[in-house]
mmCIF file of C-alpha atoms in Angstrom:
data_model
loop_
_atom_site.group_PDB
_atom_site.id
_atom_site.type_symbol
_atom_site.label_atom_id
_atom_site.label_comp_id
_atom_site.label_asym_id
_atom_site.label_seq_id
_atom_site.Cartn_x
_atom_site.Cartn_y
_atom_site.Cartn_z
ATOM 1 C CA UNK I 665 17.710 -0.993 9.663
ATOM 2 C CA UNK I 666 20.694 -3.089 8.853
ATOM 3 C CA UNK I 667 22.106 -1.813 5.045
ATOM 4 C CA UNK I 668 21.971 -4.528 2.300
ATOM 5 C CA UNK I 669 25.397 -5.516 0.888
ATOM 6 C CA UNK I 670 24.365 -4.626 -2.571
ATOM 7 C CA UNK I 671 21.845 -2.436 -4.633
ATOM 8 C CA UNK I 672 21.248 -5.043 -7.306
ATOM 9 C CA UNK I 673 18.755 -8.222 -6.660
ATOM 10 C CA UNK I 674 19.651 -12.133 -7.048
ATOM 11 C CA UNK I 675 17.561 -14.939 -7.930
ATOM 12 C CA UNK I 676 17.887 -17.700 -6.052
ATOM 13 C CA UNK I 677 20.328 -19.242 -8.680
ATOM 14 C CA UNK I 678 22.534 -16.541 -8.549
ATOM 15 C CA UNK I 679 21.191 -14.868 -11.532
ATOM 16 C CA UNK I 680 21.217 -10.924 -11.551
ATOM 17 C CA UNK I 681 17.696 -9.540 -12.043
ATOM 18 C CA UNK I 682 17.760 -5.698 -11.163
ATOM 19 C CA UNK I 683 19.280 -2.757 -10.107
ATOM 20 C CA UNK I 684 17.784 -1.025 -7.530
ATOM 21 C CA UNK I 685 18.444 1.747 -5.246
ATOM 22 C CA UNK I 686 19.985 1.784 -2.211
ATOM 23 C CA UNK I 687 17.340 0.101 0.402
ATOM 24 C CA UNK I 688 18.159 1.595 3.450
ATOM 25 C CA UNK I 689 18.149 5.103 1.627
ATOM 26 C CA UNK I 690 15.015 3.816 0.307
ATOM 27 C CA UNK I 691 13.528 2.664 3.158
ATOM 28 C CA UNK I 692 13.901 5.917 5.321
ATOM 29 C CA UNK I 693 13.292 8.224 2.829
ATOM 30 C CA UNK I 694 9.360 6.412 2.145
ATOM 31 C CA UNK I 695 9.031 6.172 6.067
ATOM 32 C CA UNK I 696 9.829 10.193 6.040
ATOM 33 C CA UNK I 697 7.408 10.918 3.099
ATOM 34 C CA UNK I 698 4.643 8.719 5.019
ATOM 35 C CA UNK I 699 5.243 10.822 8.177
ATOM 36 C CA UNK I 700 4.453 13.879 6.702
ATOM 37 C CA UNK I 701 1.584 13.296 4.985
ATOM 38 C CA UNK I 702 0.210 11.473 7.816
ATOM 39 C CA UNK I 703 0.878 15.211 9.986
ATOM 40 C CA UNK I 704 -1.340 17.031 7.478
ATOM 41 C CA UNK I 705 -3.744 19.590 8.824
ATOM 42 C CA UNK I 706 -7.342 18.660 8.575
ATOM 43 C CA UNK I 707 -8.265 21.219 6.723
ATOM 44 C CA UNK I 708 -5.711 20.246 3.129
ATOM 45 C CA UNK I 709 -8.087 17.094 2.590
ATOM 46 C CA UNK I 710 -11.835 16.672 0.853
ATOM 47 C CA UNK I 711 -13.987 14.307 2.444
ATOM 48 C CA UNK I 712 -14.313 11.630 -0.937
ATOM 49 C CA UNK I 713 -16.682 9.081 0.928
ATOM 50 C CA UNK I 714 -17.787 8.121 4.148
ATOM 51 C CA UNK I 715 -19.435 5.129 5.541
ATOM 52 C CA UNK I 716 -20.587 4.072 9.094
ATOM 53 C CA UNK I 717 -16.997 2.815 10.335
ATOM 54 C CA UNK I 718 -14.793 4.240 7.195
ATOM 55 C CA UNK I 719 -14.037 8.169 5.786
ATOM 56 C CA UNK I 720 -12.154 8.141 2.766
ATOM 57 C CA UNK I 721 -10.293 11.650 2.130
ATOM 58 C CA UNK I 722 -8.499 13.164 -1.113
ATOM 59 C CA UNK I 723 -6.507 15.657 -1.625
ATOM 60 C CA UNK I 724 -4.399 16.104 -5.467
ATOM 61 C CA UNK I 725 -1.211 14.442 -5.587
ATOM 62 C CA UNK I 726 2.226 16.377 -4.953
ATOM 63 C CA UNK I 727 3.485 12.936 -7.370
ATOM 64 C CA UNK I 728 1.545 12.459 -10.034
ATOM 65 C CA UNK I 729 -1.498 13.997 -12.220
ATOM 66 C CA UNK I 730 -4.198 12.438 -9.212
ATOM 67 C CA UNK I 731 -4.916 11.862 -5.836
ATOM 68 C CA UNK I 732 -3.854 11.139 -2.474
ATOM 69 C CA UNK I 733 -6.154 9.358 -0.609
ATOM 70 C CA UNK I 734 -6.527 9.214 3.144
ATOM 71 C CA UNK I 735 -8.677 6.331 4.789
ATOM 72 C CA UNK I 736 -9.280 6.222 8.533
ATOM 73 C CA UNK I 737 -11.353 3.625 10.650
ATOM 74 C CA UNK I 738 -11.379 1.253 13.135
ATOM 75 C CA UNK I 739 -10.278 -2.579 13.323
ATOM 76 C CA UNK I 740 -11.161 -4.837 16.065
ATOM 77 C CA UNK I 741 -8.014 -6.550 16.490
ATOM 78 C CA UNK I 742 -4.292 -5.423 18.081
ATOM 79 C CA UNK I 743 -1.964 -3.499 15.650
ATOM 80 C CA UNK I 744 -0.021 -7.266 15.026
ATOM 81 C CA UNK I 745 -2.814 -9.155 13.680
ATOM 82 C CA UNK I 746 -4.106 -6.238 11.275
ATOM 83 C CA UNK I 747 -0.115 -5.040 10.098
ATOM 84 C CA UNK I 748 0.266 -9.094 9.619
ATOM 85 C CA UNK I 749 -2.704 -9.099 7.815
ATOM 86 C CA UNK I 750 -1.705 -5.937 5.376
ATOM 87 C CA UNK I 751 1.846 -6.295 5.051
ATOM 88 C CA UNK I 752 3.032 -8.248 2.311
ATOM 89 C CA UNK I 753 2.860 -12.518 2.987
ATOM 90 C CA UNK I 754 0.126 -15.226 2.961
ATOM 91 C CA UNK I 755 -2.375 -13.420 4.862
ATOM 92 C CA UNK I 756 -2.675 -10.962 2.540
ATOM 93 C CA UNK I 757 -3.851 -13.469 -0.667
ATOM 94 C CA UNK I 758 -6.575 -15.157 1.710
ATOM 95 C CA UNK I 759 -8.432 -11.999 2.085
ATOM 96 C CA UNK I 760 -7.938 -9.181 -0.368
ATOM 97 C CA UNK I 761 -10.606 -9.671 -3.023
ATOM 98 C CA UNK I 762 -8.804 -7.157 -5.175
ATOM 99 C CA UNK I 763 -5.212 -8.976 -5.593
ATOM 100 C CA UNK I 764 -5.071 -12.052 -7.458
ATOM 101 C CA UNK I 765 -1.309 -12.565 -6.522
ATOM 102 C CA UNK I 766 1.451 -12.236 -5.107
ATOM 103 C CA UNK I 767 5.178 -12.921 -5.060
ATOM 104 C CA UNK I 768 8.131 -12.095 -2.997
ATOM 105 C CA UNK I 769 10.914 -11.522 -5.723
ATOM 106 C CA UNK I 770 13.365 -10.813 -2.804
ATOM 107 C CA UNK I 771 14.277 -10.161 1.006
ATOM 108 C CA UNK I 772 16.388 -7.792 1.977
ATOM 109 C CA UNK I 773 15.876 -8.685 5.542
ATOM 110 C CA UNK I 774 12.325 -9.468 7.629
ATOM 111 C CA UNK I 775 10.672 -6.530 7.781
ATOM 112 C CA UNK I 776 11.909 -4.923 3.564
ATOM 113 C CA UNK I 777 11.675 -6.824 0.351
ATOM 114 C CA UNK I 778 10.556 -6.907 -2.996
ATOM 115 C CA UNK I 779 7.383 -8.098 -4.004
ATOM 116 C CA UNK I 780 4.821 -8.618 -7.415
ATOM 117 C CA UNK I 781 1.769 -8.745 -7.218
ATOM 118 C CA UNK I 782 -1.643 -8.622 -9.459
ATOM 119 C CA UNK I 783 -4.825 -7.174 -9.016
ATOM 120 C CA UNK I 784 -8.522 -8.116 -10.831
ATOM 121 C CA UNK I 785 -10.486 -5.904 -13.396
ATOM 122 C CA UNK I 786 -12.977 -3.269 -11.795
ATOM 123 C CA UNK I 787 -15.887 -1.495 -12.562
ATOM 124 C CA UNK I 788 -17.128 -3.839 -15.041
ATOM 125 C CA UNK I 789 -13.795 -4.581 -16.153
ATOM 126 C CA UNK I 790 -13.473 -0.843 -17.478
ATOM 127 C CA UNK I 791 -9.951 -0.826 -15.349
ATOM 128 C CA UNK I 792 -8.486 -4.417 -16.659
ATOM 129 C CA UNK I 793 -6.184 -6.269 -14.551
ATOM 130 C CA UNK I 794 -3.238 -4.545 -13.295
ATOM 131 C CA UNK I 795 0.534 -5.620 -12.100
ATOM 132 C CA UNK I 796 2.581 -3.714 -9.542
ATOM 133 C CA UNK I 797 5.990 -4.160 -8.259
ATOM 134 C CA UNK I 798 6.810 -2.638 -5.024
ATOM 135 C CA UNK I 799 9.893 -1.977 -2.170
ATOM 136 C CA UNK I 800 8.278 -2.817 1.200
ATOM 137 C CA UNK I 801 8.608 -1.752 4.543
ATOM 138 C CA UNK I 802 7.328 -1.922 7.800
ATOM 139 C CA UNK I 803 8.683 -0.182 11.151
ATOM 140 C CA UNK I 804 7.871 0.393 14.398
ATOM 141 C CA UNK I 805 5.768 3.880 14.530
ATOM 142 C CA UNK I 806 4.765 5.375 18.307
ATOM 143 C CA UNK I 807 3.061 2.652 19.988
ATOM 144 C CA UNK I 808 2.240 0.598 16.824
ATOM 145 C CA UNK I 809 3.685 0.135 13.312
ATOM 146 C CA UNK I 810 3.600 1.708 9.606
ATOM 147 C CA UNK I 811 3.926 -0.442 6.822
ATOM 148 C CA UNK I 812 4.603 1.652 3.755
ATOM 149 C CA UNK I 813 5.606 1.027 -0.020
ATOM 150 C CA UNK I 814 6.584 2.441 -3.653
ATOM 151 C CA UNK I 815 6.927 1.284 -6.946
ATOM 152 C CA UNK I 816 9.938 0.044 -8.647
ATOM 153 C CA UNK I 817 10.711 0.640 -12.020
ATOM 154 C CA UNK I 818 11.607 -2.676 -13.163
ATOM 155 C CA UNK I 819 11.777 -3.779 -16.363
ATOM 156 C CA UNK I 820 10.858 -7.416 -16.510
ATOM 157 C CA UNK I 821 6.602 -6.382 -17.623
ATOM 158 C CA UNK I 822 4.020 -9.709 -18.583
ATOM 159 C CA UNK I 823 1.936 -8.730 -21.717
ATOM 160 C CA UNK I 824 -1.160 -9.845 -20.304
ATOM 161 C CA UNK I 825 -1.103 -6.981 -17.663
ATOM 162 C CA UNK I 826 -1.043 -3.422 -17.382
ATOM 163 C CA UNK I 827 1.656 -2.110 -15.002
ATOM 164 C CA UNK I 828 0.880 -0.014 -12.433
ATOM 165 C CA UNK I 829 2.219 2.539 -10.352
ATOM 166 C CA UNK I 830 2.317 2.736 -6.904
ATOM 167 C CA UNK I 831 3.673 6.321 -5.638
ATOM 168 C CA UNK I 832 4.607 6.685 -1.887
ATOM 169 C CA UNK I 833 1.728 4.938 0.470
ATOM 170 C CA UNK I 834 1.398 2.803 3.477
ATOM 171 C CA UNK I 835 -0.601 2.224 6.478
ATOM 172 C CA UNK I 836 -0.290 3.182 10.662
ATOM 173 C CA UNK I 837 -1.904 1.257 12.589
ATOM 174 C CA UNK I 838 -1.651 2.133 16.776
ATOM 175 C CA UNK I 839 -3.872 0.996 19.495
ATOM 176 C CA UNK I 840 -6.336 2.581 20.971
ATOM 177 C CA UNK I 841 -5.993 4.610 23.726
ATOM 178 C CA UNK I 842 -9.157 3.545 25.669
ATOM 179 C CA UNK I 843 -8.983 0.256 23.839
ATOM 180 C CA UNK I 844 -5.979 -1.368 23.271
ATOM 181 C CA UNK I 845 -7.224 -4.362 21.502
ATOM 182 C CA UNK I 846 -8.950 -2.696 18.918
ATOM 183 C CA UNK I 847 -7.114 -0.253 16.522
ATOM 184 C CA UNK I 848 -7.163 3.241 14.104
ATOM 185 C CA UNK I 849 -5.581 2.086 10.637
ATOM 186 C CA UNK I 850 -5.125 4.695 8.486
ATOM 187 C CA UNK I 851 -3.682 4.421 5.460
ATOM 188 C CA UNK I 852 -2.260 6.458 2.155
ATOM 189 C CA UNK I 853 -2.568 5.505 -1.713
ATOM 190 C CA UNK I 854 -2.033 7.037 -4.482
ATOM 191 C CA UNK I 855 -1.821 4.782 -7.250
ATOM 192 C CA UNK I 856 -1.441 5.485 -10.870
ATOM 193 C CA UNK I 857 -2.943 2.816 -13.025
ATOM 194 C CA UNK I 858 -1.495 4.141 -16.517
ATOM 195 C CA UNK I 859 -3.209 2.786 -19.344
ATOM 196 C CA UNK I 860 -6.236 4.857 -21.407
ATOM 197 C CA UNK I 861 -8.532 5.593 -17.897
ATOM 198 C CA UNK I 862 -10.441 8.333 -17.774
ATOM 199 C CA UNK I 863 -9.393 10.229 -13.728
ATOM 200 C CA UNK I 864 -12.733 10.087 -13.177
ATOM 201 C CA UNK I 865 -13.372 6.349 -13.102
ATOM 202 C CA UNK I 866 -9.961 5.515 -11.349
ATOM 203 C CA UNK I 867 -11.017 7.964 -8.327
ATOM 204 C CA UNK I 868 -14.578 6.232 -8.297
ATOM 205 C CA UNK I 869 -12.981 2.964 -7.734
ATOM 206 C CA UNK I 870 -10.265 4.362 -5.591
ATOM 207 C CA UNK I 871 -12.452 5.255 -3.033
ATOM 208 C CA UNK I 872 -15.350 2.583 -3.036
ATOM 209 C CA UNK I 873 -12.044 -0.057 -3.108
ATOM 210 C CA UNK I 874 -10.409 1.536 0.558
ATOM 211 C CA UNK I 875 -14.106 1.301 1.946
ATOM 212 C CA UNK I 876 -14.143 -2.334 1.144
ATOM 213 C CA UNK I 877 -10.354 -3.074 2.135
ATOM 214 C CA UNK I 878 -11.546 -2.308 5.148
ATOM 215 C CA UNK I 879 -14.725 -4.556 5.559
ATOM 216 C CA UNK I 880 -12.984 -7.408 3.734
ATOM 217 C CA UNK I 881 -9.637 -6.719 6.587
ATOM 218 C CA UNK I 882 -12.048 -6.956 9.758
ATOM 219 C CA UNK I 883 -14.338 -10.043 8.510
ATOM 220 C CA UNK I 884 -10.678 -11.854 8.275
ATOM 221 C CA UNK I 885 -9.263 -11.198 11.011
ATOM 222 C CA UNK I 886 -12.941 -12.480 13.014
ATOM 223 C CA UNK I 887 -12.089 -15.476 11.402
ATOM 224 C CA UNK I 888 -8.705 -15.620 12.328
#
């Protein structure tokens, strides 16, 4: 990955916004932290829900005062489609019923840049709308690709959201061996939401969210 000039992010006018870290650094270091959880033994993770084509794991966060959550399943589609679908762009607005939008504040080159995005009320509205802004990354990984983020601490907030927290996650997708036009995505969150949320209504919608991401993922890319 090619190392951006400078730390600090432009508008388009020229205009300084930010200063962030290093995004190569960045960039390697999330990749590393996604490797390793994703070469945990079986055994370190609680089964959190499970549907026919979808298990949700948890096990407490190493980063924060929650979970990690593991989901694992199977997408009928090759690992392009379903990483184009996930990874930060147009696709991703069409068919995620949880995010309401979402911006790319800047590139750093094709595959890393920064983006904003927003996310409806759940559970009745108990969790109110959220805003997250995250570095983003996708790389090759074995015979597919992982496309992995974090949060950014930036200081430009909107009043009318909450600001979220996104602590190391992302998702592998690879073919299948027998099958290579179908896939195994499986994918790691753990997401603060901050704000006065009782743990035990953020983990209820944590899981029963990643079991829909993945219904809501496969009935787009049929239509695709």
């Amino acid at each position: 990955m090619a190392k951006p000039a400078s730390g600090r992010v432009w508008t388009s006018q020229g205009k300084q916004m930010e200063d962030l870290p290093d995004a190569a650094v960045l960039a390697t270091r999330l990749k590393n932290t996604l490797i390793q959880y994703h070469s945990l033994e079986d055994d370190k993770w609680r089964v959190a829900k499970k549907m026919k084509d979808v298990t949700i794991w948890r096990k407490p966060s190493e980063e924060f005062n929650g979970y990690l959550f593991k989901a694992q399943g199977v997408i009928d589609d090759v690992v392009n489609s379903v990483i184009d679908h996930i990874r930060p762009g147009p696709c991703r607005l069409d068919w995620d019923s949880l995010m309401t939008s979402l911006d790319i504040l800047e590139y750093f080159e094709e595959n890393c840049c920064v983006m904003r995005y927003t996310t409806a009320g759940q559970l009745w509205n108990i969790i109110s709308p959220r805003e997250f802004v995250d570095f983003s990354y996708t790389v090759d990984y074995k015979e597919g690709l992982l496309s992995c983020g974090i949060s950014l601490d930036w200081s430009e907030k909107r009043s009318e959201f909450v600001r979220g927290y996104n602590h190391p996650c992302g998702w592998f997708c690879v073919p299948l061996k027998d099958s290579p036009n179908r896939s195994l995505l499986t994918g790691y969150i753990q997401t603060d939401l901050r704000g006065m949320i009782p743990q035990s209504a953020v983990d209820t919608a944590m899981a029963s969210t990643l079991i829909n991401f993945y219904g809501d993922l496969q009935k787009a890319l049929q239509k695709a």
